[in-house]
Amino acid sequence: MEVPAQASNGNGGHEYDIISWFDTLSKNAAAVQRETLCRILHLNYGVEYLKKWFGDMEIQDMDSCALESLYASLVPLASHADFEPFIQRIADGDTAPILTQQPITTLSLSSGTTEGRQKLGGRILEFIYSSKQFKTKCGLTAGTATTHYYASEEFKIKQLKTKCFTCSPHDVISSGDYKQSTYCHLLLGLFFSDQVEFIASTFAFSIVQAFSSFEDQWGELCSDIRDGSLSSTITLPRMRKAVLDIVSSNPNPHLASQIEAICREYRASNWYGIIPKLWPNAKYVYSIMTGSMQPYLKKLRHYAASLPLVSADYGSTEGWIGANLDPGLHPEDVTFTVMPTFAYFEFIPLYRQKQDLTSAVDFTEDVPVPLSQVKLGQEYEIVLTTVSGLYRYRLGDVVEVAGFHNGTPKLNFICRKNVILSVNIDKNTEKDLQMVVERGSQLLCKHGAELVDFTSHVDVAHQPGHYMIYWEIKGEVDERVLSECCRLMDASIVDHGYVVSRRTNSIGPLELCVVETGTFNKILDYFIGNIGAALSQYKTPRCTDNPMLLRILNLCTF
Ligand code: AMP
């Protein structure tokens, strides 16, 4: 099969090449997938992990169809736990070909063309953050995938080729203190405000988080712009120097007064539409807004008003998966078209358990199928085989086939696979919880308050066991309204196991705990400070058993 050469850059002139390249790929998705698998297996032929299953079998001359079925019959499905001992050996300095033939140099830890641009290039106000990179025993660099990316040559090349530069220098992105970085991102975003072409982050949470800080810090930001100074709260020397190098030579009292006037006016309407007002040349907001980011959409829309929200692509540290080919769609309607060259994909058909109340699993599974055999409307768990040494790796994401682009599927992201709420025979996923919380928060909104963030916990220490939902809210509502929200959420859980258990009182009434303002920031601080998470990849845990988190939540409950 002939595939046209891939376009060399994203600089406008080669758009046709990219489209025709992808068109050919997607029309021949099944063959491209087989070729991708052959490429990965030939590249890594003889590595310890594959030898375990293939033995000394000669696969080099095998026909691609035969190799595809042999692979699925010999190599088992595997989860993160199965790969952990191999990855540990690599981290500890074992240089033998364990998972890949090429030496591994970096370990990524899992948990981002406009027309009419100025000649010199535009700017992106990007709320991006690196966590600390560290060295394993044998000197390999480890850190989150986004951390490696922001430090890479590719990140620089992307900016040069698209002529769109992030407002903040690397010392701001990599400071390791997300509060100080956020302040500097905002300051530099305002400083370059007339050049900013779009606002972006990896996950939408970071933008909402940044504008929530902006609501408190605009006064100080304006002083810094007026005087060409930097707030004394920014204490990290390298970041201070990098930001002062930009702002100190250019105090801008006129811009500061303009921003101040806008903020005074917009504060009165709870900051509705502040993004397009402060960045009048921005054309859209770009971020992952699907899956566990959906609860932040409402607030993002509030800040962005009529500015389009463009939902970013679908991928993971383990491997990139699909692209949003219709950037004009509302985030709620976005699907991700699988790129058949990114990895070899398999799909485990999942069926929701409705009848069998004694089952311990939320889904029953069927035999994995290749990409070319997925069916419209069916839910699947994604399995990846990648060049970087993952073989039949279960990603844990549930997707639904929403359509096809030629021969490659368009996926709806549904949820992470694990059941998050279960006392006994009841099973509710992250998506189920989101829908229930959405119902409750609609009622909250009617009474003039808003939901800032939420999580949940299953309390089985007290009988009968029950679900607890923790809410941080903004605004005042009385006890009566909260009781009604709680009742409404309890009644909105449609899972049959839950409904039956509630009726027999083997599950107690849902409990709503309202926590103090700032509680979810404390949780974020805990993850970033103790677990080494990076804000760029942070996702609020929607259900927790973590004793530290529960301690924070319970101490902060009114
Ligand atoms: P990480 O573990 O930090 O690499 O994050 C990867 C995970 O984030 C994926 O496995 C998904 O669960 C989630 N994710 C990534 N992109 C999207 C997207 N566009 N929509 C929904 N969830 C996503």
Short mmCIF file of N, CA and C in Angstrom, two decimals, residues 256-313:
data_model
loop_
_atom_site.label_atom_id
_atom_site.label_comp_id
_atom_site.label_asym_id
_atom_site.label_seq_id
_atom_site.Cartn_x
_atom_site.Cartn_y
_atom_site.Cartn_z
N ALA A 256 -1.78 48.75 32.49
CA ALA A 256 -2.20 48.43 33.86
C ALA A 256 -3.54 49.09 34.17
N SER A 257 -3.71 50.36 33.79
CA SER A 257 -4.98 51.05 34.08
C SER A 257 -6.13 50.43 33.30
N GLN A 258 -5.83 50.04 32.06
CA GLN A 258 -6.87 49.39 31.24
C GLN A 258 -7.34 48.10 31.91
N ILE A 259 -6.37 47.28 32.32
CA ILE A 259 -6.71 45.98 32.93
C ILE A 259 -7.48 46.21 34.23
N GLU A 260 -7.03 47.21 35.01
CA GLU A 260 -7.68 47.50 36.29
C GLU A 260 -9.15 47.87 36.08
N ALA A 261 -9.40 48.72 35.06
CA ALA A 261 -10.78 49.15 34.79
C ALA A 261 -11.63 47.95 34.38
N ILE A 262 -11.05 47.09 33.55
CA ILE A 262 -11.79 45.89 33.11
C ILE A 262 -12.12 45.01 34.31
N CYS A 263 -11.12 44.81 35.18
CA CYS A 263 -11.33 43.92 36.33
C CYS A 263 -12.40 44.47 37.27
N ARG A 264 -12.40 45.79 37.51
CA ARG A 264 -13.42 46.38 38.39
C ARG A 264 -14.80 46.10 37.82
N GLU A 265 -14.92 46.29 36.50
CA GLU A 265 -16.22 46.10 35.86
C GLU A 265 -16.62 44.62 35.88
N TYR A 266 -15.68 43.74 35.54
CA TYR A 266 -16.04 42.32 35.37
C TYR A 266 -16.21 41.59 36.71
N ARG A 267 -15.59 42.14 37.76
CA ARG A 267 -15.76 41.53 39.08
C ARG A 267 -17.24 41.54 39.46
N ALA A 268 -17.91 42.61 39.06
CA ALA A 268 -19.32 42.77 39.41
C ALA A 268 -20.20 41.70 38.75
N SER A 269 -19.76 41.20 37.59
CA SER A 269 -20.58 40.14 36.95
C SER A 269 -19.88 38.79 37.09
N ASN A 270 -19.19 38.62 38.21
CA ASN A 270 -18.55 37.35 38.55
C ASN A 270 -17.60 36.86 37.46
N TRP A 271 -16.96 37.80 36.77
CA TRP A 271 -15.89 37.54 35.81
C TRP A 271 -16.38 36.87 34.54
N TYR A 272 -17.66 36.98 34.24
CA TYR A 272 -18.19 36.39 33.01
C TYR A 272 -17.53 37.04 31.78
N GLY A 273 -16.93 36.24 30.93
CA GLY A 273 -16.34 36.76 29.68
C GLY A 273 -15.02 37.48 29.85
N ILE A 274 -14.30 37.24 30.95
CA ILE A 274 -13.06 37.97 31.21
C ILE A 274 -11.96 37.60 30.19
N ILE A 275 -11.96 36.37 29.69
CA ILE A 275 -10.86 35.96 28.79
C ILE A 275 -10.86 36.78 27.49
N PRO A 276 -11.98 36.82 26.73
CA PRO A 276 -11.92 37.61 25.49
C PRO A 276 -11.73 39.10 25.74
N LYS A 277 -12.17 39.57 26.92
CA LYS A 277 -12.00 41.00 27.19
C LYS A 277 -10.51 41.34 27.39
N LEU A 278 -9.80 40.49 28.14
CA LEU A 278 -8.39 40.78 28.40
C LEU A 278 -7.49 40.39 27.23
N TRP A 279 -7.92 39.40 26.46
CA TRP A 279 -7.10 38.96 25.31
C TRP A 279 -7.95 39.09 24.04
N PRO A 280 -8.11 40.33 23.56
CA PRO A 280 -9.05 40.57 22.47
C PRO A 280 -8.67 39.90 21.15
N ASN A 281 -7.40 39.51 21.00
CA ASN A 281 -7.01 38.85 19.74
C ASN A 281 -7.01 37.33 19.86
N ALA A 282 -7.38 36.82 21.04
CA ALA A 282 -7.41 35.37 21.20
C ALA A 282 -8.57 34.81 20.40
N LYS A 283 -8.30 33.68 19.73
CA LYS A 283 -9.33 33.12 18.84
C LYS A 283 -10.05 31.93 19.46
N TYR A 284 -9.43 31.29 20.43
CA TYR A 284 -10.09 30.14 21.06
C TYR A 284 -9.33 29.72 22.32
N VAL A 285 -9.98 28.83 23.10
CA VAL A 285 -9.34 28.22 24.27
C VAL A 285 -9.15 26.74 23.94
N TYR A 286 -7.94 26.21 24.18
CA TYR A 286 -7.60 24.86 23.71
C TYR A 286 -7.10 24.01 24.88
N SER A 287 -7.77 22.88 25.11
CA SER A 287 -7.38 22.04 26.24
C SER A 287 -8.16 20.72 26.16
N ILE A 288 -7.76 19.73 26.95
CA ILE A 288 -8.59 18.52 27.06
C ILE A 288 -9.79 18.87 27.95
N MET A 289 -10.98 18.71 27.39
CA MET A 289 -12.19 19.13 28.11
C MET A 289 -13.15 17.97 28.29
N THR A 290 -12.74 16.78 27.85
CA THR A 290 -13.63 15.62 27.91
C THR A 290 -13.28 14.77 29.14
N GLY A 291 -14.03 13.71 29.36
CA GLY A 291 -13.76 12.78 30.46
C GLY A 291 -13.84 13.48 31.80
N SER A 292 -12.82 13.30 32.62
CA SER A 292 -12.90 13.86 33.98
C SER A 292 -12.75 15.38 33.98
N MET A 293 -12.53 15.98 32.82
CA MET A 293 -12.46 17.45 32.74
C MET A 293 -13.83 18.07 32.50
N GLN A 294 -14.80 17.25 32.14
CA GLN A 294 -16.12 17.80 31.82
C GLN A 294 -16.74 18.66 32.94
N PRO A 295 -16.56 18.27 34.22
CA PRO A 295 -17.13 19.12 35.27
C PRO A 295 -16.59 20.55 35.28
N TYR A 296 -15.44 20.82 34.66
CA TYR A 296 -14.89 22.18 34.68
C TYR A 296 -15.34 23.02 33.48
N LEU A 297 -16.08 22.36 32.54
CA LEU A 297 -16.49 23.06 31.32
C LEU A 297 -17.35 24.28 31.60
N LYS A 298 -18.24 24.12 32.57
CA LYS A 298 -19.19 25.19 32.86
C LYS A 298 -18.45 26.46 33.27
N LYS A 299 -17.47 26.28 34.15
CA LYS A 299 -16.72 27.44 34.64
C LYS A 299 -15.86 28.02 33.51
N LEU A 300 -15.31 27.13 32.69
CA LEU A 300 -14.48 27.58 31.58
C LEU A 300 -15.32 28.40 30.60
N ARG A 301 -16.53 27.91 30.32
CA ARG A 301 -17.44 28.66 29.42
C ARG A 301 -17.76 30.02 30.00
N HIS A 302 -17.89 30.06 31.32
CA HIS A 302 -18.21 31.32 32.00
C HIS A 302 -17.10 32.34 31.76
N TYR A 303 -15.85 31.91 31.94
CA TYR A 303 -14.73 32.83 31.73
C TYR A 303 -14.56 33.17 30.25
N ALA A 304 -14.87 32.18 29.36
CA ALA A 304 -14.59 32.37 27.93
C ALA A 304 -15.74 33.01 27.17
N ALA A 305 -16.94 33.00 27.74
CA ALA A 305 -18.16 33.52 27.10
C ALA A 305 -18.25 33.01 25.66
N SER A 306 -18.21 33.91 24.67
CA SER A 306 -18.46 33.44 23.30
C SER A 306 -17.20 32.91 22.60
N LEU A 307 -16.07 32.99 23.27
CA LEU A 307 -14.83 32.49 22.65
C LEU A 307 -14.93 30.96 22.50
N PRO A 308 -14.66 30.41 21.30
CA PRO A 308 -14.83 28.96 21.13
C PRO A 308 -13.92 28.14 22.05
N LEU A 309 -14.47 27.04 22.54
CA LEU A 309 -13.66 26.10 23.32
C LEU A 309 -13.31 24.95 22.40
N VAL A 310 -12.02 24.73 22.21
CA VAL A 310 -11.58 23.65 21.32
C VAL A 310 -11.02 22.51 22.15
N SER A 311 -11.66 21.37 22.01
CA SER A 311 -11.29 20.22 22.83
C SER A 311 -10.08 19.51 22.21
N ALA A 312 -9.04 19.33 23.00
CA ALA A 312 -7.78 18.78 22.48
C ALA A 312 -7.86 17.26 22.29
N ASP A 313 -6.77 16.70 21.79
CA ASP A 313 -6.75 15.29 21.38
C ASP A 313 -6.77 14.32 22.57
#
